[in-house]
PDB file of C-alpha atoms and ligand atoms in Angstrom:
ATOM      1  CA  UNK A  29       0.000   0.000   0.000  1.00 67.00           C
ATOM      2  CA  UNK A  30       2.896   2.942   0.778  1.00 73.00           C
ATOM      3  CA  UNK A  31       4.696   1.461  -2.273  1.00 79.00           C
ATOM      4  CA  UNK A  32       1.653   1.987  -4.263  1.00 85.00           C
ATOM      5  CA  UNK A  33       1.005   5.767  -2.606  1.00 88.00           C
ATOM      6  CA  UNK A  34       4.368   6.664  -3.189  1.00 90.00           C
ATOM      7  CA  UNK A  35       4.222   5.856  -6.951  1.00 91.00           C
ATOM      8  CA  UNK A  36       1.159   7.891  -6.881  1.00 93.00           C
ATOM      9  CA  UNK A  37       2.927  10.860  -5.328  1.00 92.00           C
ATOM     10  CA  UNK A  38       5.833  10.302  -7.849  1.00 92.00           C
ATOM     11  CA  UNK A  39       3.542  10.258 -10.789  1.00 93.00           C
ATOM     12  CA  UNK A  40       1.385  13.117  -9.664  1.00 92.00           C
ATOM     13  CA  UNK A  41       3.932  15.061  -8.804  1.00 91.00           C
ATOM     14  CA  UNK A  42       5.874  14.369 -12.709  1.00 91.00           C
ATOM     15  CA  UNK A  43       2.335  15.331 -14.119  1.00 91.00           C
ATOM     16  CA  UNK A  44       2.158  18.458 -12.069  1.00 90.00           C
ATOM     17  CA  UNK A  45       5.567  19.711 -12.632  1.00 85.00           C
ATOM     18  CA  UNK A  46       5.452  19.036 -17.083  1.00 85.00           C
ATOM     19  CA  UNK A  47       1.869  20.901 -16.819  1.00 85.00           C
ATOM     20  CA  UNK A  48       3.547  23.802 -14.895  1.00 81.00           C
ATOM     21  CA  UNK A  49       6.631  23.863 -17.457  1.00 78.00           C
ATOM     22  CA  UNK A  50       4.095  23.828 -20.440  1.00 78.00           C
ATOM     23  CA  UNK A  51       2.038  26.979 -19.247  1.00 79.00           C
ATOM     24  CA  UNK A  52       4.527  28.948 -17.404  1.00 74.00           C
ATOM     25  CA  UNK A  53       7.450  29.555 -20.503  1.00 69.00           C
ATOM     26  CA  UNK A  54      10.467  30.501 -18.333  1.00 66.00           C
ATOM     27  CA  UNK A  55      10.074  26.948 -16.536  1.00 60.00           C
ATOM     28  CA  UNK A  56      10.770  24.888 -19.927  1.00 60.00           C
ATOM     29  CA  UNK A  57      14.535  26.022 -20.119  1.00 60.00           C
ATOM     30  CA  UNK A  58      15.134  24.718 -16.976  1.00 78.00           C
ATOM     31  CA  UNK A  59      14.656  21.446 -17.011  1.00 79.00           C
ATOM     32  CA  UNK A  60      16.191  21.092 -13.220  1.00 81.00           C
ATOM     33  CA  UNK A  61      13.646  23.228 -12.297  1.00 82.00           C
ATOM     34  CA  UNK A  62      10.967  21.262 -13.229  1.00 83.00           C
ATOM     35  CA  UNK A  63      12.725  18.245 -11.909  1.00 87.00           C
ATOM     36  CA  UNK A  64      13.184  19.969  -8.405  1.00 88.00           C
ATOM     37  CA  UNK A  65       9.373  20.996  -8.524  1.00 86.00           C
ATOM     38  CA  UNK A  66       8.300  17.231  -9.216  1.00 91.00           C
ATOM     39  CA  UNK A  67      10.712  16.423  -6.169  1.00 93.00           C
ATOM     40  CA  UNK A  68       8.888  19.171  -3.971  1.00 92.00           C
ATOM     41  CA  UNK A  69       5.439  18.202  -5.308  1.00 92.00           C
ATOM     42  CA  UNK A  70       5.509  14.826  -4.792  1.00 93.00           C
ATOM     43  CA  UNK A  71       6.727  15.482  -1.163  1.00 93.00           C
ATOM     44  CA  UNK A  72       3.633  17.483  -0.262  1.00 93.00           C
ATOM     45  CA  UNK A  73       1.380  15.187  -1.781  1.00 92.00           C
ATOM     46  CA  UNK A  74       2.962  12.502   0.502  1.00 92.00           C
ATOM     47  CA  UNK A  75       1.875  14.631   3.595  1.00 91.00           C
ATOM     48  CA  UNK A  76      -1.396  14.763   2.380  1.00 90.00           C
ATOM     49  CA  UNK A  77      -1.167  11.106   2.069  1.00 89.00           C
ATOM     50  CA  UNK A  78       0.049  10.882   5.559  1.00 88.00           C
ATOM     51  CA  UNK A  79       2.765   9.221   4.443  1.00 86.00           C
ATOM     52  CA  UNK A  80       5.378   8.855   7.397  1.00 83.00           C
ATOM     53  CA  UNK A  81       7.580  12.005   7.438  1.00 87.00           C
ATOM     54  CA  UNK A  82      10.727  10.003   6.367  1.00 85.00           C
ATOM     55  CA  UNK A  83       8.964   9.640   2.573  1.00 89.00           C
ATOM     56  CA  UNK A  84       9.456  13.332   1.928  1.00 91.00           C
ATOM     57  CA  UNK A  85      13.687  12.912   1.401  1.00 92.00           C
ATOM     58  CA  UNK A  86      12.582  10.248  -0.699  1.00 92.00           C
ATOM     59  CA  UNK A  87      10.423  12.033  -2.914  1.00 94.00           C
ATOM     60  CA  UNK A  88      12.490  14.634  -3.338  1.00 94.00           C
ATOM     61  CA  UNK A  89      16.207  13.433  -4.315  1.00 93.00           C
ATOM     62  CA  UNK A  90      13.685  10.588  -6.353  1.00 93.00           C
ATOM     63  CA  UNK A  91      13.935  11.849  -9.812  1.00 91.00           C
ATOM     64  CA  UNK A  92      17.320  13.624  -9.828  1.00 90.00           C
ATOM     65  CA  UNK A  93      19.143  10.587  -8.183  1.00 91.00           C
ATOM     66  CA  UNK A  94      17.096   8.493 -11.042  1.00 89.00           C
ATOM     67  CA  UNK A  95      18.518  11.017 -13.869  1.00 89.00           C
ATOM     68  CA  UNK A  96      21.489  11.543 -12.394  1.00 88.00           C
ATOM     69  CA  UNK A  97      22.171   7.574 -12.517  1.00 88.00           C
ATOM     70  CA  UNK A  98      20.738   7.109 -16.282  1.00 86.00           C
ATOM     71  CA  UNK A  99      23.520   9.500 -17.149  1.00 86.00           C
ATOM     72  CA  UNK A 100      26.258   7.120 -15.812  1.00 88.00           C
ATOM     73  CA  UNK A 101      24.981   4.659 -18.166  1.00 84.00           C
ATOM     74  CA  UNK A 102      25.386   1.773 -15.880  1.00 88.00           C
ATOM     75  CA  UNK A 103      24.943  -1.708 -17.600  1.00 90.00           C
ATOM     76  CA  UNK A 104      21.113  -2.713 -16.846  1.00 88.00           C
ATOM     77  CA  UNK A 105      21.467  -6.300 -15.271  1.00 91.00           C
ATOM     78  CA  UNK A 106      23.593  -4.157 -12.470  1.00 92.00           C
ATOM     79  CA  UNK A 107      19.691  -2.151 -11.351  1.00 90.00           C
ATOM     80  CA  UNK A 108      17.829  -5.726 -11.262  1.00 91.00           C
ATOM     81  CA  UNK A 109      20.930  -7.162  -9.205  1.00 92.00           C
ATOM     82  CA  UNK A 110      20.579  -4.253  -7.035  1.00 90.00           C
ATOM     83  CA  UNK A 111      16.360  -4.806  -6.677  1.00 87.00           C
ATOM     84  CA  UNK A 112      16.889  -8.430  -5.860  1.00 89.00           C
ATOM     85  CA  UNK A 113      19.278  -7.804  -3.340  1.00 87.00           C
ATOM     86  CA  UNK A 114      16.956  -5.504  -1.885  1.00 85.00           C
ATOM     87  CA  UNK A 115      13.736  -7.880  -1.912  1.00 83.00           C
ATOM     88  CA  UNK A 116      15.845 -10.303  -0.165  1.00 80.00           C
ATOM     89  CA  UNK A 117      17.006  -8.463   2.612  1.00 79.00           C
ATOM     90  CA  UNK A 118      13.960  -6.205   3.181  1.00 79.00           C
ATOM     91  CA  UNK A 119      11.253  -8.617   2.377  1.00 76.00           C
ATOM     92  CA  UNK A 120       8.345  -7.695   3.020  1.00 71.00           C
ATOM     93  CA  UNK A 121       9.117  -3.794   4.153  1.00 70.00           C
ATOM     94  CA  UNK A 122       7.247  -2.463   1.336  1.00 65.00           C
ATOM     95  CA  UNK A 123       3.801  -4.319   2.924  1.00 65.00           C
ATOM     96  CA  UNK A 124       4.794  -2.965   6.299  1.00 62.00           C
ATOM     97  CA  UNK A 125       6.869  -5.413   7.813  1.00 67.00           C
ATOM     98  CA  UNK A 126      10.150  -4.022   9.638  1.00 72.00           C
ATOM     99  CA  UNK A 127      13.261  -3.606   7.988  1.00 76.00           C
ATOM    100  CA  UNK A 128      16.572  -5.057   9.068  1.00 82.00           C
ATOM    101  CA  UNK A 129      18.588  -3.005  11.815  1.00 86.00           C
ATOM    102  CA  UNK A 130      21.170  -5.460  13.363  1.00 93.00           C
ATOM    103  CA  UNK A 131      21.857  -5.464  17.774  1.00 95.00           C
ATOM    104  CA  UNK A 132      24.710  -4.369  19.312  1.00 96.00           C
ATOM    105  CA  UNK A 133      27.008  -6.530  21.279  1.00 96.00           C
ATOM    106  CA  UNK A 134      25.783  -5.325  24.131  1.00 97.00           C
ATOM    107  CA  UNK A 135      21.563  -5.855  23.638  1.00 97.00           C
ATOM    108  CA  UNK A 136      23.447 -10.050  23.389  1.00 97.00           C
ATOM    109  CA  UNK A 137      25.309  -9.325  26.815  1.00 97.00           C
ATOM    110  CA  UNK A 138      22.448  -8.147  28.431  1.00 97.00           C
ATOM    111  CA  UNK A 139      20.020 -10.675  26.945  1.00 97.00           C
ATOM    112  CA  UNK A 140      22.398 -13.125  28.654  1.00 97.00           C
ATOM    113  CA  UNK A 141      22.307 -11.896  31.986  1.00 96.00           C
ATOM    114  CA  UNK A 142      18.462 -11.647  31.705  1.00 97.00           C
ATOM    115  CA  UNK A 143      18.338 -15.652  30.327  1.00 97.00           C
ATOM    116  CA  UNK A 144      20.213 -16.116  33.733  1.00 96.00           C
ATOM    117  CA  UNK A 145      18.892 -14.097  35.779  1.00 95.00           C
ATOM    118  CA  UNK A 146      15.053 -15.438  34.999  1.00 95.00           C
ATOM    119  CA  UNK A 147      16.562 -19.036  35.114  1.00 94.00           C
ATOM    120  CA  UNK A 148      14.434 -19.269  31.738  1.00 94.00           C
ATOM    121  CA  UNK A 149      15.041 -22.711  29.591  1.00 93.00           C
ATOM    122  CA  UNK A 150      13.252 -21.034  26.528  1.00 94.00           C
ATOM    123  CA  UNK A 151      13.686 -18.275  24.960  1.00 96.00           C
ATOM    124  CA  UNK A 152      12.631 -17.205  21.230  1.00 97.00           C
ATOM    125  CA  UNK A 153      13.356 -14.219  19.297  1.00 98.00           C
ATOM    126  CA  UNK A 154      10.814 -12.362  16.716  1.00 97.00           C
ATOM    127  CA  UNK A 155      12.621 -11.304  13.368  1.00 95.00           C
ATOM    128  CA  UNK A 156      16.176 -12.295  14.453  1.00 96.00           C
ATOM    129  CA  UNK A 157      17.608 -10.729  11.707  1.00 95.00           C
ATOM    130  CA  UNK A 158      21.066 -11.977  10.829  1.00 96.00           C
ATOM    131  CA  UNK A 159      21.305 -13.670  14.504  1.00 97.00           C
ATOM    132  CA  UNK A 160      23.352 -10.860  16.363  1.00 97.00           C
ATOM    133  CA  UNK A 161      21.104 -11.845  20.034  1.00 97.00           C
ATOM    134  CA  UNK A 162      20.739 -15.251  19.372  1.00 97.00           C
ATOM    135  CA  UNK A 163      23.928 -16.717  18.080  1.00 97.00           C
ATOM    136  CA  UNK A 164      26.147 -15.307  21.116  1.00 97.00           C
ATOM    137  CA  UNK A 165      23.031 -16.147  23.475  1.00 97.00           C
ATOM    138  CA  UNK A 166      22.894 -19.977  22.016  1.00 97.00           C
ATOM    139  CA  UNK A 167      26.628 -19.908  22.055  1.00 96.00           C
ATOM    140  CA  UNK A 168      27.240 -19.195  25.821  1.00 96.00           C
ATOM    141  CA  UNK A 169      24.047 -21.227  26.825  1.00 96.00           C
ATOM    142  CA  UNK A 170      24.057 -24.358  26.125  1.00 92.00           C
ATOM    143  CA  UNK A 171      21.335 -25.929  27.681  1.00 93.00           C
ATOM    144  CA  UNK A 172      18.878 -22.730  26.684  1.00 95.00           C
ATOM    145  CA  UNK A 173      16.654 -23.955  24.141  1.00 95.00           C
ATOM    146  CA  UNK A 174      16.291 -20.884  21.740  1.00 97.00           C
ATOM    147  CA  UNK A 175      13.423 -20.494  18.861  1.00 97.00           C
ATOM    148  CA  UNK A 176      14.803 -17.679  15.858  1.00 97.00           C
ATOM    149  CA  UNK A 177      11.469 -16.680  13.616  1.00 97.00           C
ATOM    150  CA  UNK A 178      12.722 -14.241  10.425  1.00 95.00           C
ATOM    151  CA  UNK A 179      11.070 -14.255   7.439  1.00 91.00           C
ATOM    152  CA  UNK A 180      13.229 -12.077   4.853  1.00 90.00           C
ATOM    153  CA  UNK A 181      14.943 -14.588   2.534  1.00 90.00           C
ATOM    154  CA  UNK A 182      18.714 -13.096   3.044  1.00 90.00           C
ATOM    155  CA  UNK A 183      18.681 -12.612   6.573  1.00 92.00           C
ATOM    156  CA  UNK A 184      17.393 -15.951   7.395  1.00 95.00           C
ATOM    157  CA  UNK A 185      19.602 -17.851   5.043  1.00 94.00           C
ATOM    158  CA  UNK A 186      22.928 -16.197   6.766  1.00 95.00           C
ATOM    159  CA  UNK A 187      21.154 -16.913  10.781  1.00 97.00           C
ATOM    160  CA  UNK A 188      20.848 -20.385   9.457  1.00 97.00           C
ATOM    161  CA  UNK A 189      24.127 -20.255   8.066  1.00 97.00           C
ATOM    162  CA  UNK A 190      25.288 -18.846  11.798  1.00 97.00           C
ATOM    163  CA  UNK A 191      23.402 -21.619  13.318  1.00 96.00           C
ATOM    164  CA  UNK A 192      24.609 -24.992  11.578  1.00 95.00           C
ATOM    165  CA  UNK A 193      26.621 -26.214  14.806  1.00 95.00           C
ATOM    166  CA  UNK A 194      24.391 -24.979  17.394  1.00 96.00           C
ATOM    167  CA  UNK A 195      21.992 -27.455  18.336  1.00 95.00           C
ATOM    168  CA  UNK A 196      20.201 -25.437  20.321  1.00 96.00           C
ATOM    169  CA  UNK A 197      18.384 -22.879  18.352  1.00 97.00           C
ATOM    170  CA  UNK A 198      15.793 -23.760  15.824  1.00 97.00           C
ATOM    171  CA  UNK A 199      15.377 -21.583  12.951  1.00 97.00           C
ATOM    172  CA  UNK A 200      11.929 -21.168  11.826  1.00 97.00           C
ATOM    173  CA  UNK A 201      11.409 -19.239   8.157  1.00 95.00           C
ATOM    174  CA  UNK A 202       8.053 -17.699   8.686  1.00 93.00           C
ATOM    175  CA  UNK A 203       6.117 -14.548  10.152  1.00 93.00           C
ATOM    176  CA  UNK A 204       6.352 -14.187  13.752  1.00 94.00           C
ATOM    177  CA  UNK A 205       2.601 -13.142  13.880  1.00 94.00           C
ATOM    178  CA  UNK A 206       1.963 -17.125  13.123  1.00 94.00           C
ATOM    179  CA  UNK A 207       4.041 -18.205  16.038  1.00 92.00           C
ATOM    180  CA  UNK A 208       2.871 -19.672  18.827  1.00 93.00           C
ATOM    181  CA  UNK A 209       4.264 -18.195  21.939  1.00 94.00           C
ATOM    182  CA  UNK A 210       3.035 -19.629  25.079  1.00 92.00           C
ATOM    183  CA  UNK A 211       5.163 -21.897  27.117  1.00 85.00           C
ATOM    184  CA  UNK A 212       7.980 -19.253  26.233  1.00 90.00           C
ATOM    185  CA  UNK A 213       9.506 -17.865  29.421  1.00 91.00           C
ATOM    186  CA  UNK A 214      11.597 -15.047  27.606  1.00 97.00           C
ATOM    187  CA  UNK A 215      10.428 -13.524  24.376  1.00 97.00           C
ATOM    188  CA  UNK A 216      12.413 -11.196  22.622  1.00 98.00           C
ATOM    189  CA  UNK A 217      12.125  -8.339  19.885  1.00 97.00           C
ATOM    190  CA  UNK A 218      13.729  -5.439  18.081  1.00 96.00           C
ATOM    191  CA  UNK A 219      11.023  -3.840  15.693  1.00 93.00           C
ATOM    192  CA  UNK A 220       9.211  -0.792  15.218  1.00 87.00           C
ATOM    193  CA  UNK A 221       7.007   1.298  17.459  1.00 87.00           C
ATOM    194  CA  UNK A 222       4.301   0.853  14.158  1.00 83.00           C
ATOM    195  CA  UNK A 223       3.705  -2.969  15.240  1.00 87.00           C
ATOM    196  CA  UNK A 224       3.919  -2.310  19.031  1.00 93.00           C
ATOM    197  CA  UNK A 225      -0.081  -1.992  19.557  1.00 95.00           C
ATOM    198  CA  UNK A 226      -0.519  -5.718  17.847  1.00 94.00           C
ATOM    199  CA  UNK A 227       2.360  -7.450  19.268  1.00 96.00           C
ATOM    200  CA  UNK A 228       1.369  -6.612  22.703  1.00 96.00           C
ATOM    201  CA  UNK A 229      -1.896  -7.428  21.794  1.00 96.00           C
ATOM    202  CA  UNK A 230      -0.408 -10.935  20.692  1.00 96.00           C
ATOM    203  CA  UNK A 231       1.652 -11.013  23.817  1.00 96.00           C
ATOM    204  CA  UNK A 232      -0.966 -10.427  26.278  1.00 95.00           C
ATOM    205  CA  UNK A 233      -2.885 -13.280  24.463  1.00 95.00           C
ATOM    206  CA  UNK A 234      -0.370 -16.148  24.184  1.00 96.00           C
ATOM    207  CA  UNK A 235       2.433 -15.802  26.796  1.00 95.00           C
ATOM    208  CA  UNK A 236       1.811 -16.904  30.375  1.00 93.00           C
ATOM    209  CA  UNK A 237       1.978 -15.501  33.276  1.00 94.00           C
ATOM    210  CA  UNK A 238       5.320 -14.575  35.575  1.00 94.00           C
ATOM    211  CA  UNK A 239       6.995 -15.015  31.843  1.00 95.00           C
ATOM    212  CA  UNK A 240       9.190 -11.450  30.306  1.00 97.00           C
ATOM    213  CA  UNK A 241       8.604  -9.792  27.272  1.00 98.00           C
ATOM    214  CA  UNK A 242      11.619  -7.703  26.049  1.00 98.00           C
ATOM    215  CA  UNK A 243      11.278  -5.175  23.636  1.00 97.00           C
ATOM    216  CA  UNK A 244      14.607  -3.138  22.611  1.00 97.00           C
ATOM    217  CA  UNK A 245      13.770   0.607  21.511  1.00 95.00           C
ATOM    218  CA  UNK A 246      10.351   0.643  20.881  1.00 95.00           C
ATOM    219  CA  UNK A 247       7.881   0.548  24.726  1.00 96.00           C
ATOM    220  CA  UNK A 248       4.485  -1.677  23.955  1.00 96.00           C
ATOM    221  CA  UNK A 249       1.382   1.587  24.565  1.00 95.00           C
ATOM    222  CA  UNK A 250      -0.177   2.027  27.819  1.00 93.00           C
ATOM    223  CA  UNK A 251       2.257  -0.873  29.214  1.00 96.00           C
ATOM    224  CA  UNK A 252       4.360  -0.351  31.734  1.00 95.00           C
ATOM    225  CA  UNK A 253       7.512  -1.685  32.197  1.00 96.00           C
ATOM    226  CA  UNK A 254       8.778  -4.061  34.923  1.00 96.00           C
ATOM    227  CA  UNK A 255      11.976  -2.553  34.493  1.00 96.00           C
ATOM    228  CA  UNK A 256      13.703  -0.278  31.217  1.00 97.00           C
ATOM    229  CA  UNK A 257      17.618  -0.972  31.018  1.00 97.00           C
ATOM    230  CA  UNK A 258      19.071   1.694  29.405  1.00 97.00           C
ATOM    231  CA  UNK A 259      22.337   0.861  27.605  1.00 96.00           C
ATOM    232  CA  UNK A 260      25.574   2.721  26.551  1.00 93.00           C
ATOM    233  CA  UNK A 261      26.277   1.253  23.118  1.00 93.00           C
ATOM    234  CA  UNK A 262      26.265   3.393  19.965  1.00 91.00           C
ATOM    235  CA  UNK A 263      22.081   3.792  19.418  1.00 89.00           C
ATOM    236  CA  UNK A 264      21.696   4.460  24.039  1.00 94.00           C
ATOM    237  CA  UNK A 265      19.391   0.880  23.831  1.00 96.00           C
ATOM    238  CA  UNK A 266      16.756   0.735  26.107  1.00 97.00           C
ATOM    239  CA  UNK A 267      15.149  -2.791  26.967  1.00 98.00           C
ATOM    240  CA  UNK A 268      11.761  -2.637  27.865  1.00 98.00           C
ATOM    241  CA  UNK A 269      10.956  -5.292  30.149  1.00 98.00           C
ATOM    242  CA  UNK A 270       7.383  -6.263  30.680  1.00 97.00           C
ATOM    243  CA  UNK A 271       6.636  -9.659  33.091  1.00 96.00           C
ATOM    244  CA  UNK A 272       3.389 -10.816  31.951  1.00 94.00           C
TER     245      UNK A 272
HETATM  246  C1  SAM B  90      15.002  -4.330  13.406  1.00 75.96           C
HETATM  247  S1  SAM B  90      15.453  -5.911  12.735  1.00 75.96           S
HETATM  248  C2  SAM B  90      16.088  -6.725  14.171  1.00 75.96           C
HETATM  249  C3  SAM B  90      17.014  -7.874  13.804  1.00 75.96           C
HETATM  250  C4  SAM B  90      17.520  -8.662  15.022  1.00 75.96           C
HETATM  251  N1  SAM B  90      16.419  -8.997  15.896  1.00 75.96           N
HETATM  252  C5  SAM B  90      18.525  -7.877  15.808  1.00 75.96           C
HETATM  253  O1  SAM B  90      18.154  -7.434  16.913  1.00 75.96           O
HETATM  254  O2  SAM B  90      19.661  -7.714  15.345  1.00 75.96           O
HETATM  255  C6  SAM B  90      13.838  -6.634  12.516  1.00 75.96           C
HETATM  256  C7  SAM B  90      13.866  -7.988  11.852  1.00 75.96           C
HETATM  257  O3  SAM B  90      12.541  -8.502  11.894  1.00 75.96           O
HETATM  258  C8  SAM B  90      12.278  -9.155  10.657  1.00 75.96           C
HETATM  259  N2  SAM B  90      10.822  -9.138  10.476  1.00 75.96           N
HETATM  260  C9  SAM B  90      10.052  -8.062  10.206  1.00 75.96           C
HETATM  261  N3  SAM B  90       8.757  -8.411  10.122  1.00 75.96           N
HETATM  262  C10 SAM B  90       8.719  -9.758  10.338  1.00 75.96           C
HETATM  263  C11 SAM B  90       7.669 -10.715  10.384  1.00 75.96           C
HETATM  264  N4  SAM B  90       6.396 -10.358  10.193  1.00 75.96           N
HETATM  265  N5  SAM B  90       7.983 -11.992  10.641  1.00 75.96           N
HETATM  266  C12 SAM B  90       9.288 -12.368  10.856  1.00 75.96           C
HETATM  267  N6  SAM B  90      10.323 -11.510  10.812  1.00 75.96           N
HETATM  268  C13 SAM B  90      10.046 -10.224  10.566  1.00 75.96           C
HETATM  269  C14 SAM B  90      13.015  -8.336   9.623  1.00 75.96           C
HETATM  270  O4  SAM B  90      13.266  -9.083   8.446  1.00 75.96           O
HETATM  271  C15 SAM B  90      14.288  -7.987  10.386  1.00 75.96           C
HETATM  272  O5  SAM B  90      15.270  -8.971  10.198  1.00 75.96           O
END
């Protein structure tokens, strides 16, 4: 749906600006002009959209960073390369579905006092990305029984990849919103305040009680926290920590 908006912004926007050029003269010898109008059209039409506010950059270096790359004359195989590297690693972001930001070292260390500190024997992780919480987490706890859901192609082939020799985390390839997740003392995620309503909602529904939720960066609404651990690595973390 915001892929489809934005290519209605983009096209509305081209529309807008070669009208403009066509009835005001002085416009049609500047063809950056025009280009820079499209770019500032098809930003406002994104607001009125309500398109998030990060669209707008997009919309507006669009169609000069298009031009500019036509005039490189790159071979063409090299933009469909670069489109199916993208689908594979951001899967699903154009439907809505978070894109890939990897964990710091640290979010793993903590994660690992938290395993030990609950005295949990489960643990699973929704979207784990390339593996940067569970592979050190299944790595220093061996007898911690670990579930990874991620559904973009790329990033789950490289966490199973990461995974081979540990026996104890099971890679699953599919959305975490068809996981089960009771009988999981320690559930963890790194996604995006967008999806915080639902998965709380999903939470709340599945996980049991006296088990912890842990969110990094993003706080579930109207919950409060058992405890937020604020971390010093390069993003200032903060865990949310909700016992259920
Ligand atoms: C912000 S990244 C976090 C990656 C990893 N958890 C970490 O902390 O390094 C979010 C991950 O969730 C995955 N993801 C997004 N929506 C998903 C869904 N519906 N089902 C499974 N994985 C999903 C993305 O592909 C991405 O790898």
């Amino acid at each position: 749906m915001s892929l489809l908006k934005a290519l209605a912004c983009q096209g509305i926007g081209l529309i807008t600006a070669i009208l403009l050029a066509r009835n005001v003269p002085q416009l049609v010898f500047s063809f950056w002009l025009v280009v820079i109008f499209q770019g500032i059209i098809a930003a406002a039409i994104s607001r009125l959209f309500h398109q998030a506010i990060w669209w707008m950059p997009i919309h507006l270096l669009f169609l000069p960073a298009a031009l500019g790359l036509s005039a490189l004359d790159l071979p063409s195989w090299l933009y469909l390369l670069t489109l199916l590297v993208l689908i594979v690693v951001f899967w699903g972001t154009a439907k809505g579905d978070v894109p890939l930001f990897l964990s710091s070292s640290a979010v793993a260390e903590t994660m690992i006092s938290l395993v030990k500190q609950e005295n949990a024997d489960s643990f699973v992780e929704l979207g784990a990305g390339v593996g940067s919480v569970v592979v050190p987490l299944a790595k220093r706890l061996f007898l911690l029984n670990i579930t990874a859901i991620e559904r973009a192609p790329l990033p789950w082939l490289i966490l199973r990849w990461r995974c081979r020799l540990l026996t104890n985390v099971t890679v699953q390839n599919k959305s975490l919103w068809d996981c089960d997740l009771a009988n999981q003392k320690l559930v963890f995620a790194f996604l995006s305040p967008l999806f915080m309503d639902q998965l709380g909602e999903k939470i709340r529904r599945e996980m049991h009680p006296g088990s912890l939720f842990v969110s990094s960066s993003f706080s579930v609404p109207d919950w409060h926290p058992e405890s937020v651990i604020q971390l010093s690595d390069r993003r200032k973390t903060k865990l949310y920590c909700y016992r259920i």
